[in-house]
XYZ file of C-alpha atoms in Angstrom:
722
model
C 97.563 31.412 -28.714
C 99.481 34.577 -29.440
C 102.111 34.359 -32.198
C 104.975 35.236 -29.832
C 104.070 32.390 -27.482
C 103.808 29.965 -30.415
C 107.305 30.893 -31.626
C 108.625 30.451 -28.093
C 107.210 26.935 -27.993
C 108.677 26.118 -31.403
C 112.139 27.269 -30.450
C 111.901 25.405 -27.152
C 111.018 22.253 -29.063
C 113.965 22.647 -31.458
C 116.460 23.744 -28.848
C 115.598 21.221 -26.157
C 118.612 19.464 -24.723
C 116.545 16.375 -23.982
C 117.944 13.567 -26.113
C 115.529 11.664 -28.321
C 115.956 8.594 -30.486
C 115.699 9.401 -34.152
C 115.299 12.869 -35.530
C 115.858 14.756 -38.779
C 117.438 17.991 -37.648
C 117.645 21.318 -39.450
C 121.382 22.018 -39.827
C 120.810 25.701 -39.042
C 120.130 24.770 -35.418
C 122.591 21.902 -35.047
C 124.571 23.759 -32.372
C 121.826 22.758 -29.954
C 122.581 19.089 -30.703
C 126.345 19.573 -30.542
C 126.871 18.295 -26.987
C 124.751 15.213 -27.627
C 126.622 14.496 -30.883
C 129.998 14.901 -29.170
C 128.954 12.543 -26.382
C 128.454 9.882 -29.087
C 131.885 10.459 -30.628
C 131.586 13.511 -32.899
C 134.951 15.355 -32.716
C 134.022 18.462 -34.686
C 131.499 21.246 -34.123
C 128.107 22.176 -35.498
C 129.814 25.017 -37.356
C 131.841 22.440 -39.313
C 128.568 20.861 -40.473
C 126.612 23.997 -41.337
C 127.940 27.536 -41.554
C 127.023 30.676 -43.410
C 130.363 32.293 -42.578
C 132.783 29.695 -43.970
C 132.816 26.559 -46.071
C 131.225 23.591 -44.315
C 129.932 20.094 -44.959
C 126.637 21.422 -46.339
C 128.613 22.816 -49.323
C 129.574 19.232 -50.263
C 126.020 17.838 -50.157
C 123.475 18.221 -52.938
C 119.996 17.275 -54.032
C 120.729 14.817 -56.855
C 118.086 14.829 -59.574
C 114.610 15.248 -58.165
C 114.723 13.044 -55.101
C 118.123 11.679 -54.064
C 121.197 13.011 -52.314
C 124.760 13.185 -53.600
C 128.101 14.302 -52.192
C 131.321 15.789 -53.560
C 134.375 13.585 -53.072
C 137.154 15.347 -54.956
C 138.534 18.760 -55.780
C 137.415 18.227 -59.394
C 133.644 18.080 -58.867
C 133.390 14.285 -58.550
C 130.011 13.222 -57.149
C 129.118 9.984 -55.359
C 125.512 8.810 -55.096
C 123.604 5.540 -55.324
C 123.453 3.240 -58.325
C 119.649 3.349 -58.166
C 119.609 7.175 -58.086
C 121.245 7.339 -61.506
C 119.622 4.160 -62.813
C 117.154 5.692 -65.273
C 119.812 8.034 -66.660
C 122.233 5.165 -67.243
C 119.411 3.157 -68.829
C 118.604 6.003 -71.207
C 122.188 5.844 -72.527
C 122.284 2.032 -72.770
C 121.682 -0.095 -75.827
C 122.048 -3.819 -76.417
C 125.365 -3.002 -78.138
C 126.578 -0.714 -75.305
C 124.674 -1.904 -72.273
C 126.087 0.247 -69.480
C 123.420 -1.040 -67.105
C 124.467 -4.635 -67.498
C 128.187 -4.225 -68.153
C 129.025 -1.058 -66.226
C 130.888 2.021 -67.472
C 134.148 3.677 -66.466
C 135.445 6.804 -68.141
C 139.223 6.562 -68.584
C 139.475 10.335 -68.794
C 137.185 13.356 -68.676
C 136.647 13.357 -72.456
C 134.867 9.975 -72.134
C 132.404 11.149 -69.484
C 128.817 11.030 -70.734
C 126.623 14.182 -70.519
C 123.197 13.505 -69.034
C 120.513 15.773 -70.442
C 117.900 16.691 -67.851
C 119.990 15.701 -64.806
C 120.579 18.528 -62.323
C 122.143 18.890 -58.884
C 121.143 21.571 -56.401
C 123.135 22.989 -53.496
C 121.817 24.853 -50.493
C 123.370 28.314 -50.231
C 121.685 29.152 -46.937
C 118.453 28.677 -45.021
C 116.546 31.194 -42.952
C 113.606 31.203 -40.532
C 110.969 33.461 -42.137
C 108.033 32.542 -39.880
C 107.354 36.069 -38.664
C 107.431 37.468 -42.213
C 105.147 34.776 -43.587
C 102.612 34.969 -40.736
C 102.737 38.708 -40.090
C 99.189 39.296 -41.415
C 97.696 36.045 -40.105
C 95.402 35.829 -37.086
C 93.377 33.103 -35.383
C 90.037 34.566 -36.498
C 90.478 34.132 -40.265
C 89.271 31.015 -42.093
C 91.614 28.556 -43.808
C 91.138 29.893 -47.334
C 91.883 33.450 -46.284
C 94.899 32.282 -44.287
C 96.216 30.274 -47.235
C 95.950 33.234 -49.623
C 97.762 35.566 -47.224
C 100.515 33.020 -46.528
C 101.035 32.274 -50.255
C 101.211 35.979 -51.125
C 103.728 36.595 -48.355
C 105.834 33.704 -49.565
C 105.848 35.054 -53.141
C 106.932 38.504 -51.922
C 109.735 37.136 -49.767
C 111.077 34.904 -52.544
C 110.980 37.736 -55.076
C 112.838 40.099 -52.762
C 115.455 37.437 -52.040
C 116.190 36.181 -55.555
C 115.674 39.298 -57.691
C 118.819 40.095 -59.682
C 120.592 36.921 -58.506
C 121.238 33.496 -60.052
C 119.743 31.838 -56.992
C 116.376 30.192 -56.534
C 114.424 30.028 -53.309
C 111.642 27.965 -51.826
C 109.763 28.523 -48.589
C 108.332 25.447 -46.931
C 106.005 24.972 -43.987
C 107.142 23.089 -40.901
C 104.967 21.611 -38.161
C 101.961 21.878 -40.533
C 102.394 25.605 -41.038
C 103.318 26.697 -37.539
C 106.767 27.643 -38.818
C 108.321 28.531 -42.202
C 111.869 28.317 -43.509
C 113.336 29.678 -46.719
C 115.935 27.670 -48.633
C 118.096 29.597 -51.092
C 119.704 27.294 -53.655
C 121.936 27.086 -56.711
C 121.395 24.496 -59.459
C 123.924 22.989 -61.891
C 122.719 21.351 -65.091
C 125.903 20.017 -66.744
C 126.285 16.672 -64.972
C 128.161 13.786 -66.617
C 128.458 10.069 -65.900
C 131.924 9.060 -64.752
C 131.485 5.493 -63.618
C 128.904 2.880 -62.691
C 129.428 -0.777 -61.767
C 127.634 -3.536 -63.681
C 124.138 -4.392 -62.506
C 125.447 -7.639 -61.001
C 127.257 -5.432 -58.449
C 125.214 -2.230 -58.315
C 121.902 -4.047 -58.047
C 123.020 -7.375 -56.570
C 120.091 -9.035 -54.837
C 117.503 -7.066 -56.810
C 113.965 -6.942 -55.462
C 114.523 -9.956 -53.192
C 117.156 -8.126 -51.129
C 115.605 -4.669 -51.420
C 114.898 -3.245 -47.934
C 116.452 -6.350 -46.375
C 119.397 -7.090 -44.096
C 121.930 -8.619 -44.491
C 122.613 -6.670 -47.697
C 125.369 -7.055 -50.296
C 124.576 -4.428 -52.923
C 127.314 -2.210 -54.384
C 124.790 0.609 -54.724
C 126.900 3.489 -56.082
C 127.559 5.557 -59.172
C 129.970 8.395 -59.942
C 129.253 11.650 -61.730
C 130.938 14.998 -62.340
C 129.610 18.540 -62.203
C 130.777 20.981 -64.846
C 130.606 24.783 -64.786
C 131.427 27.611 -67.134
C 134.992 28.975 -67.094
C 134.078 31.308 -64.212
C 132.783 28.467 -62.044
C 129.131 29.405 -62.513
C 126.251 27.043 -63.342
C 125.797 26.581 -67.108
C 124.098 24.295 -69.560
C 126.163 21.641 -71.292
C 129.065 22.909 -73.363
C 132.264 21.142 -74.476
C 134.056 24.251 -73.154
C 132.781 23.795 -69.589
C 135.257 22.847 -66.884
C 134.995 20.520 -63.856
C 133.592 22.220 -60.778
C 136.036 23.478 -58.181
C 134.025 22.822 -55.011
C 133.986 24.884 -51.838
C 134.082 21.654 -49.849
C 134.415 17.923 -50.501
C 134.705 14.865 -48.287
C 137.924 12.913 -47.680
C 137.242 9.172 -47.594
C 138.289 7.058 -44.649
C 139.326 3.419 -45.009
C 140.419 3.133 -41.367
C 137.366 0.988 -40.689
C 134.323 1.144 -38.436
C 133.365 -0.575 -35.205
C 130.043 -1.114 -33.474
C 128.900 2.016 -31.565
C 130.994 4.329 -33.739
C 129.392 7.730 -34.335
C 127.682 8.256 -37.708
C 126.180 11.376 -39.228
C 123.975 11.326 -42.322
C 123.520 14.529 -44.299
C 120.831 14.666 -46.987
C 117.392 15.420 -48.371
C 114.818 13.126 -46.731
C 111.541 13.237 -48.605
C 108.565 12.748 -46.300
C 107.694 11.563 -42.803
C 104.457 11.680 -40.778
C 105.425 11.364 -37.150
C 102.396 13.306 -35.846
C 99.720 11.090 -37.481
C 96.731 10.192 -35.335
C 95.864 6.522 -34.903
C 93.152 7.015 -37.539
C 95.744 8.161 -40.050
C 98.031 5.238 -39.278
C 95.083 2.889 -39.754
C 94.418 4.332 -43.223
C 98.069 3.752 -44.203
C 98.346 0.205 -42.823
C 94.863 -1.167 -43.494
C 93.461 0.794 -46.448
C 96.132 2.245 -48.724
C 99.040 -0.219 -48.403
C 97.131 -3.496 -48.964
C 95.577 -2.261 -52.212
C 98.841 -0.846 -53.545
C 100.834 -3.948 -52.557
C 98.410 -6.315 -54.309
C 98.235 -4.201 -57.456
C 101.990 -3.846 -57.731
C 102.468 -7.565 -57.145
C 100.391 -8.140 -60.266
C 102.474 -5.681 -62.299
C 105.832 -6.998 -61.064
C 104.901 -10.604 -61.685
C 103.940 -9.774 -65.264
C 107.158 -7.817 -65.845
C 109.486 -10.408 -64.361
C 108.010 -13.235 -66.402
C 108.907 -11.486 -69.641
C 112.158 -9.896 -68.395
C 113.476 -13.363 -67.540
C 112.759 -14.540 -71.078
C 114.279 -11.703 -73.109
C 117.279 -9.455 -72.290
C 115.847 -6.698 -74.498
C 112.695 -6.592 -72.406
C 114.857 -6.633 -69.253
C 116.653 -3.526 -70.498
C 113.354 -1.830 -71.414
C 111.638 -2.577 -68.132
C 114.439 -2.453 -65.563
C 113.843 1.141 -64.473
C 110.043 0.664 -64.517
C 110.279 -2.444 -62.376
C 112.671 -0.697 -59.969
C 110.293 2.205 -59.528
C 107.293 -0.051 -58.898
C 109.048 -2.508 -56.592
C 110.637 0.031 -54.281
C 107.352 1.217 -52.834
C 105.847 -2.271 -53.042
C 108.496 -3.796 -50.772
C 108.647 -0.796 -48.442
C 104.879 -0.753 -47.813
C 104.933 -4.419 -46.860
C 107.579 -3.767 -44.211
C 105.846 -0.584 -43.079
C 102.521 -2.366 -42.437
C 104.351 -5.246 -40.728
C 106.214 -2.828 -38.437
C 103.050 -0.929 -37.570
C 101.394 -4.181 -36.506
C 104.338 -5.628 -34.627
C 105.138 -2.394 -32.757
C 101.459 -1.790 -31.909
C 101.733 1.702 -33.349
C 97.965 2.260 -33.605
C 97.479 1.312 -29.950
C 100.364 3.542 -28.874
C 98.911 6.469 -30.809
C 95.497 5.866 -29.229
C 97.109 5.994 -25.785
C 98.867 9.264 -26.650
C 95.579 10.712 -27.885
C 93.795 9.661 -24.665
C 96.493 11.389 -22.618
C 96.181 14.481 -24.802
C 92.406 14.570 -24.318
C 92.844 14.220 -20.529
C 95.248 17.194 -20.552
C 92.710 19.166 -22.569
C 89.809 18.282 -20.278
C 91.741 19.209 -17.130
C 91.975 22.904 -17.992
C 89.045 25.137 -19.030
C 91.246 27.240 -21.329
C 92.647 24.174 -23.048
C 89.172 22.702 -23.312
C 87.902 25.852 -24.963
C 90.683 25.784 -27.530
C 91.121 22.084 -28.176
C 88.169 20.295 -26.615
C 86.560 19.128 -29.888
C 89.753 18.866 -31.926
C 90.250 15.094 -31.874
C 86.564 14.431 -32.534
C 86.692 16.689 -35.589
C 89.831 14.967 -36.849
C 88.336 11.495 -36.440
C 85.192 12.522 -38.285
C 87.331 13.864 -41.140
C 89.283 10.617 -41.226
C 86.119 8.582 -41.867
C 85.696 10.407 -45.165
C 89.415 10.433 -45.819
C 89.612 6.652 -45.562
C 86.874 6.205 -48.177
C 88.423 8.766 -50.541
C 91.826 7.092 -50.118
C 90.353 3.708 -50.971
C 88.804 5.015 -54.212
C 91.843 6.985 -55.358
C 94.273 4.161 -54.541
C 92.228 1.578 -56.452
C 92.060 3.881 -59.481
C 95.686 5.042 -59.487
C 97.180 1.584 -58.832
C 94.718 -0.634 -60.767
C 92.967 1.338 -63.487
C 96.033 3.426 -64.339
C 98.426 0.529 -63.758
C 98.169 -0.808 -67.333
C 100.362 1.342 -69.579
C 97.816 1.144 -72.394
C 95.451 3.167 -70.188
C 97.921 5.590 -68.599
C 100.059 6.173 -71.718
C 97.563 5.721 -74.568
C 93.884 5.781 -73.601
C 94.202 8.662 -71.153
C 96.154 11.096 -73.400
C 94.040 10.145 -76.428
C 90.820 10.902 -74.590
C 92.023 14.179 -73.011
C 93.804 15.564 -76.099
C 91.481 14.461 -78.898
C 88.166 13.046 -77.725
C 87.189 15.734 -75.236
C 87.831 18.610 -77.714
C 86.023 16.689 -80.480
C 82.975 16.097 -78.267
C 82.910 19.788 -77.323
C 83.443 21.027 -80.863
C 86.782 22.604 -79.868
C 88.906 21.629 -82.846
C 91.147 24.663 -83.236
C 94.105 22.792 -81.736
C 93.324 19.448 -83.372
C 96.452 19.295 -85.505
C 98.865 20.323 -82.756
C 97.181 17.843 -80.408
C 97.583 15.106 -83.028
C 101.311 15.794 -83.177
C 101.689 15.828 -79.369
C 99.904 12.495 -79.148
C 101.937 10.951 -81.934
C 105.148 12.082 -80.276
C 104.196 10.826 -76.818
C 102.983 7.563 -78.358
C 106.296 7.081 -80.167
C 108.215 7.573 -76.920
C 105.877 5.233 -75.018
C 106.077 2.410 -77.572
C 109.896 2.457 -77.609
C 109.947 0.624 -74.279
C 106.656 -1.263 -74.333
C 105.918 -4.978 -74.205
C 102.295 -5.823 -75.146
C 102.496 -9.244 -73.473
C 103.343 -7.617 -70.121
C 100.661 -5.007 -70.470
C 97.935 -7.447 -71.509
C 98.508 -9.413 -68.311
C 98.491 -6.192 -66.262
C 95.334 -4.947 -67.969
C 93.410 -8.178 -67.423
C 94.552 -8.866 -63.874
C 94.455 -5.292 -62.538
C 90.967 -4.582 -63.838
C 89.814 -7.974 -62.564
C 91.227 -7.026 -59.156
C 89.475 -3.636 -59.317
C 86.040 -5.065 -60.096
C 86.268 -7.996 -57.659
C 88.072 -6.458 -54.658
C 86.774 -2.882 -54.543
C 83.652 -2.230 -52.491
C 80.875 -2.382 -55.154
C 79.288 0.713 -53.604
C 82.459 2.663 -54.497
C 82.417 1.556 -58.144
C 80.487 3.932 -60.437
C 76.877 2.674 -60.723
C 76.884 2.377 -64.513
C 79.912 0.041 -64.419
C 78.497 -2.479 -61.971
C 77.712 -4.838 -64.840
C 81.395 -5.784 -64.467
C 80.956 -6.700 -60.793
C 80.872 -10.481 -61.159
C 82.897 -13.438 -59.943
C 86.618 -13.415 -60.680
C 86.571 -15.891 -63.581
C 83.784 -14.005 -65.350
C 85.438 -10.598 -64.944
C 88.768 -11.967 -66.134
C 87.202 -13.291 -69.317
C 85.440 -9.962 -69.884
C 88.786 -8.172 -69.579
C 90.513 -10.594 -71.973
C 87.743 -9.991 -74.507
C 87.977 -6.236 -73.982
C 91.732 -6.247 -74.600
C 91.433 -8.389 -77.731
C 88.661 -6.158 -79.039
C 90.963 -3.124 -79.151
C 92.994 -4.363 -82.119
C 89.885 -4.438 -84.296
C 88.010 -1.380 -83.011
C 88.922 2.283 -83.608
C 91.159 3.856 -82.442
C 92.979 0.465 -82.245
C 94.884 0.980 -78.982
C 96.589 -2.423 -79.035
C 97.638 -2.288 -82.698
C 100.177 0.510 -82.881
C 100.299 0.754 -86.682
C 96.509 1.064 -86.949
C 96.460 3.458 -83.989
C 98.992 5.786 -85.635
C 97.136 5.716 -88.975
C 93.854 6.499 -87.257
C 95.330 9.434 -85.314
C 96.884 10.869 -88.469
C 93.727 10.695 -90.599
C 90.688 10.732 -88.315
C 88.191 13.572 -88.621
C 86.713 15.180 -85.500
C 83.463 13.275 -86.056
C 85.334 9.957 -86.223
C 87.276 10.792 -83.075
C 84.090 11.789 -81.227
C 82.465 8.521 -82.246
C 85.166 6.486 -80.474
C 83.878 7.877 -77.149
C 81.165 5.200 -77.433
C 83.689 2.343 -77.517
C 83.578 0.046 -74.478
C 87.108 0.732 -73.217
C 86.781 4.515 -73.520
C 83.432 4.439 -71.748
C 84.902 2.349 -68.935
C 87.900 4.690 -68.653
C 85.934 7.948 -68.846
C 83.324 6.886 -66.292
C 85.983 5.801 -63.797
C 88.141 8.870 -64.436
C 85.256 11.337 -64.110
C 84.246 9.707 -60.837
C 87.891 9.733 -59.730
C 88.173 13.470 -60.323
C 85.119 14.136 -58.141
C 86.439 11.931 -55.344
C 89.990 13.270 -55.696
C 88.734 16.826 -55.244
C 86.949 15.716 -52.097
C 90.137 13.992 -50.989
C 92.164 17.207 -51.459
C 89.623 19.273 -49.511
C 89.632 16.707 -46.722
C 93.460 16.620 -46.746
C 93.609 20.420 -46.429
C 91.116 20.316 -43.598
C 93.135 17.669 -41.762
C 96.330 19.689 -42.258
C 94.672 22.695 -40.639
C 93.625 20.503 -37.708
C 97.152 19.108 -37.442
C 98.560 22.648 -37.246
C 96.436 23.199 -34.144
C 97.151 19.716 -32.790
C 100.946 20.080 -33.073
C 100.807 23.527 -31.504
C 98.840 22.023 -28.612
C 101.268 19.102 -28.262
C 104.138 21.562 -27.930
C 102.220 23.425 -25.272
C 101.472 20.169 -23.434
C 104.991 18.669 -23.630
C 107.401 21.578 -23.292
C 110.361 19.278 -22.543
C 109.863 16.933 -25.491
C 112.066 17.128 -28.572
C 109.860 17.798 -31.636
C 111.916 17.553 -34.804
C 110.066 18.618 -37.955
C 108.776 16.092 -40.459
C 110.908 15.552 -43.543
C 109.915 17.594 -46.603
C 112.851 17.244 -49.067
C 114.919 19.904 -47.327
C 118.464 19.514 -46.073
C 118.633 17.618 -42.752
C 121.130 16.031 -40.460
C 120.533 12.784 -38.582
C 123.052 11.141 -36.316
C 123.393 7.841 -34.489
C 125.731 4.911 -34.062
C 126.815 1.815 -35.949
C 124.639 -0.925 -34.448
C 123.305 -4.395 -35.111
C 119.803 -5.362 -33.966
C 117.439 -8.211 -33.138
C 114.686 -8.506 -35.791
C 112.925 -11.362 -33.975
C 113.498 -13.482 -30.905
C 116.607 -15.644 -31.202
C 118.243 -13.761 -34.099
C 120.909 -11.050 -33.768
C 122.054 -9.240 -36.899
C 125.706 -8.244 -37.165
C 126.394 -4.618 -38.067
C 128.314 -5.353 -41.279
C 128.403 -7.692 -44.293
C 131.294 -8.830 -46.472
C 132.148 -10.101 -49.929
C 131.923 -13.608 -48.520
C 128.167 -13.104 -48.250
C 127.916 -12.295 -51.942
C 129.549 -15.597 -52.823
C 127.226 -17.404 -50.383
C 124.199 -15.886 -52.130
C 125.459 -16.659 -55.645
C 122.938 -18.431 -57.873
C 123.792 -18.535 -61.604
C 120.175 -19.412 -62.440
C 118.742 -16.274 -60.822
C 119.557 -12.981 -62.563
C 119.739 -10.932 -59.358
C 122.223 -13.357 -57.760
C 124.710 -13.816 -60.584
C 128.261 -12.896 -59.538
C 130.605 -11.228 -61.998
C 133.483 -13.639 -62.828
C 136.129 -10.998 -62.141
C 134.652 -10.193 -58.752
C 134.638 -13.895 -57.886
C 138.251 -14.205 -59.023
C 139.262 -11.331 -56.733
C 137.442 -13.071 -53.890
C 139.171 -16.386 -54.561
C 142.577 -14.671 -54.427
C 141.509 -12.515 -51.436
C 142.974 -9.650 -53.491
C 141.443 -6.869 -51.390
C 144.468 -4.605 -51.138
C 144.187 -1.855 -48.551
C 140.398 -2.167 -48.391
C 140.210 -5.284 -46.187
C 139.151 -4.953 -42.555
C 141.251 -6.087 -39.602
C 139.914 -9.643 -39.998
C 141.036 -9.834 -43.629
C 137.423 -9.541 -44.912
C 136.219 -7.117 -47.563
C 133.342 -5.097 -46.019
C 130.356 -4.408 -48.260
C 127.655 -2.700 -46.165
C 126.855 -1.688 -42.594
C 123.863 -0.598 -40.540
C 123.435 2.246 -38.042
C 120.710 3.952 -36.027
C 120.393 7.012 -38.249
C 116.814 8.140 -38.936
C 116.520 8.162 -42.733
C 113.820 7.901 -45.378
C 113.297 8.221 -49.143
C 115.470 11.059 -50.436
C 118.360 10.014 -48.202
C 119.411 7.595 -50.945
C 122.995 8.594 -51.755
C 123.491 10.560 -48.533
C 127.044 10.725 -47.192
C 127.657 8.813 -43.977
C 130.268 10.700 -41.969
C 132.413 9.583 -39.032
C 133.371 11.630 -35.967
C 136.253 13.247 -37.859
C 134.125 14.497 -40.729
C 135.340 11.795 -43.152
C 133.177 9.762 -45.507
C 132.818 6.151 -44.348
C 129.818 5.148 -46.439
C 126.880 6.047 -48.623
C 123.331 5.555 -47.358
C 121.105 3.555 -49.704
C 118.297 1.853 -47.787
C 116.592 0.972 -44.522
C 115.975 -2.455 -42.989
C 112.558 -3.921 -43.797
C 111.646 -4.319 -40.120
C 112.037 -0.573 -39.605
C 110.337 0.975 -42.643
C 107.519 2.216 -40.409
C 110.059 4.828 -39.204
C 108.328 7.388 -41.426
C 105.461 7.178 -38.951
C 107.039 5.721 -35.807
C 110.797 5.591 -35.244
C 111.791 2.694 -32.958
C 115.516 2.704 -32.136
C 115.438 -1.008 -31.295
C 114.696 -2.003 -34.893
C 115.082 1.020 -37.213
C 118.398 0.914 -39.068
C 119.719 2.674 -42.138
C 121.769 0.576 -44.559
C 124.928 2.077 -46.059
C 127.496 1.012 -48.597
C 130.896 0.780 -46.936
C 133.310 3.243 -48.596
C 135.938 0.494 -48.714
C 133.779 -1.651 -51.000
C 133.064 1.306 -53.317
C 136.808 2.057 -53.548
C 137.659 -1.622 -54.022
C 135.282 -1.853 -56.998
C 136.698 1.301 -58.583
C 140.306 0.300 -57.906
C 140.625 -3.478 -58.067
C 137.587 -4.438 -60.155
C 137.435 -1.557 -62.678
C 141.122 -0.592 -62.607
C 139.971 3.016 -62.810
C 143.122 4.527 -61.310
C 142.299 7.919 -62.814
C 139.275 8.076 -60.514
C 141.099 6.739 -57.449
C 143.919 9.243 -57.896
C 141.676 12.304 -57.563
C 140.148 11.326 -54.208
C 141.643 12.035 -50.765
C 141.796 8.604 -49.117
C 142.577 8.553 -45.407
C 144.317 5.385 -44.218
C-alpha cells in the first residue's frame, strides 16, 4: 500500500465519528471526539483539554515518577497522586521511630516538606505527528532490519533538531505497530517534596484483599509539591528553590456526582494490546499468567507470614509486597475475564472474518493471504519461549538471594575470574559490596529461604522437563524429594564459599578472595545451577526477542489491513505511556447474575469491614470517632453519607494510577487508582458492561486532609467549588 493511502486510513480511523466503547485518545485529536463528549455531558471544548496556543488541562497533568500520573491542584505547585504511587518514596524516608508509612505525615508549612531524591515529574509541552518524517526513506521492499535502522536514524535526527539548544527532551514513539509515529516534547522537574500522606490504615485500607476489587474503601492519595529555581525553571534540589507557579491547575468540586455523570480521565496509561490475535491471548491467559500467579503466591505467602509477626519486617517488605501483589491480583482477574467473556473465541471469529475478506479479493489475497498463517506459526515458538522465560524470571530469580546476591556475584566477579580478566577486580569488589549492603538493609533470610525452597521446587516439578536444561534434570523428581534437595542446598550455602546465606562470611570472602579462589566457586552447586539456567535463559530470551520483533512486523501489516477492511471502525492506538484522554460515565455494573454494584462507596463500608485482628482492616481510632459523630462537614453527600470511592466506564490501565477524574465543567471530582477485578482484561478486550475504573472521591480526600489531619494550611491553598 502506498504511504499516502496508509496515512489516509490512519487519519480516518482516528477521526471517525462512529462512537466506540472504551478508547485511549490522543489529546491532539480530541476535537474529533468533542461532539460525542458533549453529548455525554461535557460542557467545555477539546481546546480546553489540549491546546498549543493557550494554557489547557494538559498543563496540569504530569507523568509522576516512572509510571504514574499526577495533577496540579493549587497555584503553589501542589500535586495530587495515589498513595501507592509515592509508596516506595515514603517508605525510604520512614523509620521505626518516624514511620510515615504507618502513621502518615502532614507538613504544617513548606519548611517541613520532605525532599525526595530521585523523584521526578514530567510535563508534556506539545506532541506532533512525525510519521512522514520518520518513514520518508522507508519502502515496502526493504527487510525489517533495514527498515528498523532507517526509522531509528530518522528518529534520532528529528529529536536532535527539536531539542538542540533547549531545556526540553523529546521521545518519538510508534503507534499501530509502527504505522504511525508521534513526537512528545517534555519538560522534567526534579525537586519534588512530600507534603502529606495519610496513614497506611487509610491510604492502603483493604490491602491485597481489596486490591482490584469493588466495593473499594481505600483512601489512595498522597500530596507533593514541585519546586523550581527563582525563574520558574526546572532545577535540582536547593533550599533556595521556590514552589512552582503552574500554567494550569484543577479546581476541586465537592458538589457531588450522580450515576451517568460525564467523567474524563487524563493520564499516562502504560500498555494495552487490543489487536492481539487469539493465539496471543491464549499465551497470556494459559501460559504466562498461570506460572506468574503461582510463583507470586509463593512469594507473597512467605512475606505475609513474617510481616504479620514483626513490624520491622512489615516496614522492610511493604513496598516489595505491594509491587509483587499488584500484578499477581491483576493477572488473576485478567485470565478470569478472558474466559468469562470468551475473548479467544471472539478473536478467532474476527480472524475468520478477516481471512474471508482477504480471500474474496485477489489483491488482498496477494498482500495478506498468508499473514495469519505466518503469525500462528510464530506464536507456536513464542508460547514456548514465553514459558521458559516466565519460569526463570518468576521462579529462579524470585528468591532475592539469587537475584540480588548470586547473580551480581557471578557476573561481576566469577565471569572475569574465569576469563582471566582481573583488571577491574577491585572496582567490581567495591560495587558488589555496596550493592550487597543496600540489599541486606531490607532483607529477611526466613522469607527468602521459604521463597528459595518453594520456588525452585515449583520450577523443577511444574516446568516441562524438556524445557529444563539437560544437565539439571537430576533435580526433576517428585515434589517432596526436590523440596528436600532445595532445603539442603540453602543450608549448604552458609558453610561453602562464597557463603551467600551468611552475610558476614560473604563480605569477608569478597574483600579477601583471590581471582583463583573466586573462579573455584564456579564449581559450587548453587552457582552451577544458576549459571546453567541463566545461560540457557539468555539463549531462549534472544530467540524470544527475535520472535517478538517478527510478530510486531506482522502486526504492523495486520493492523494496516484491518484499517483497510473496516474503514468506519474507530481504531484508537494502544497505550504506550504517552498522554491520553479517556471519557465515560459514572456507572454501576452487574459482575454476576443477581448482583448489582452501586456506583459509590462510603465511610460506612469502612466500618463494616473493620477487623482489628487483620492488619489491612484496622480502622484508625480518630477516623472511627469522626464516623461515630458523623462529623463530615461540607464533604457529606445529599444523603448525609461520606463518599469514599466511585466507579465509571473510563478505559484505564496501569500508568493511569493518580490520573485526575474531571467532570463536565473541567473540575476535579476524583483521582483514579484502580480497575475492577472483573474488567482487568480491558488491556486486551474492553467490555463496557463490566470494565470500570475505580476512583477516590475528591470529597474523601479533602475530608481526610481537613477533618482527620487538621491540615488547614493545605486546604487553604486549593480552590474548592461548592
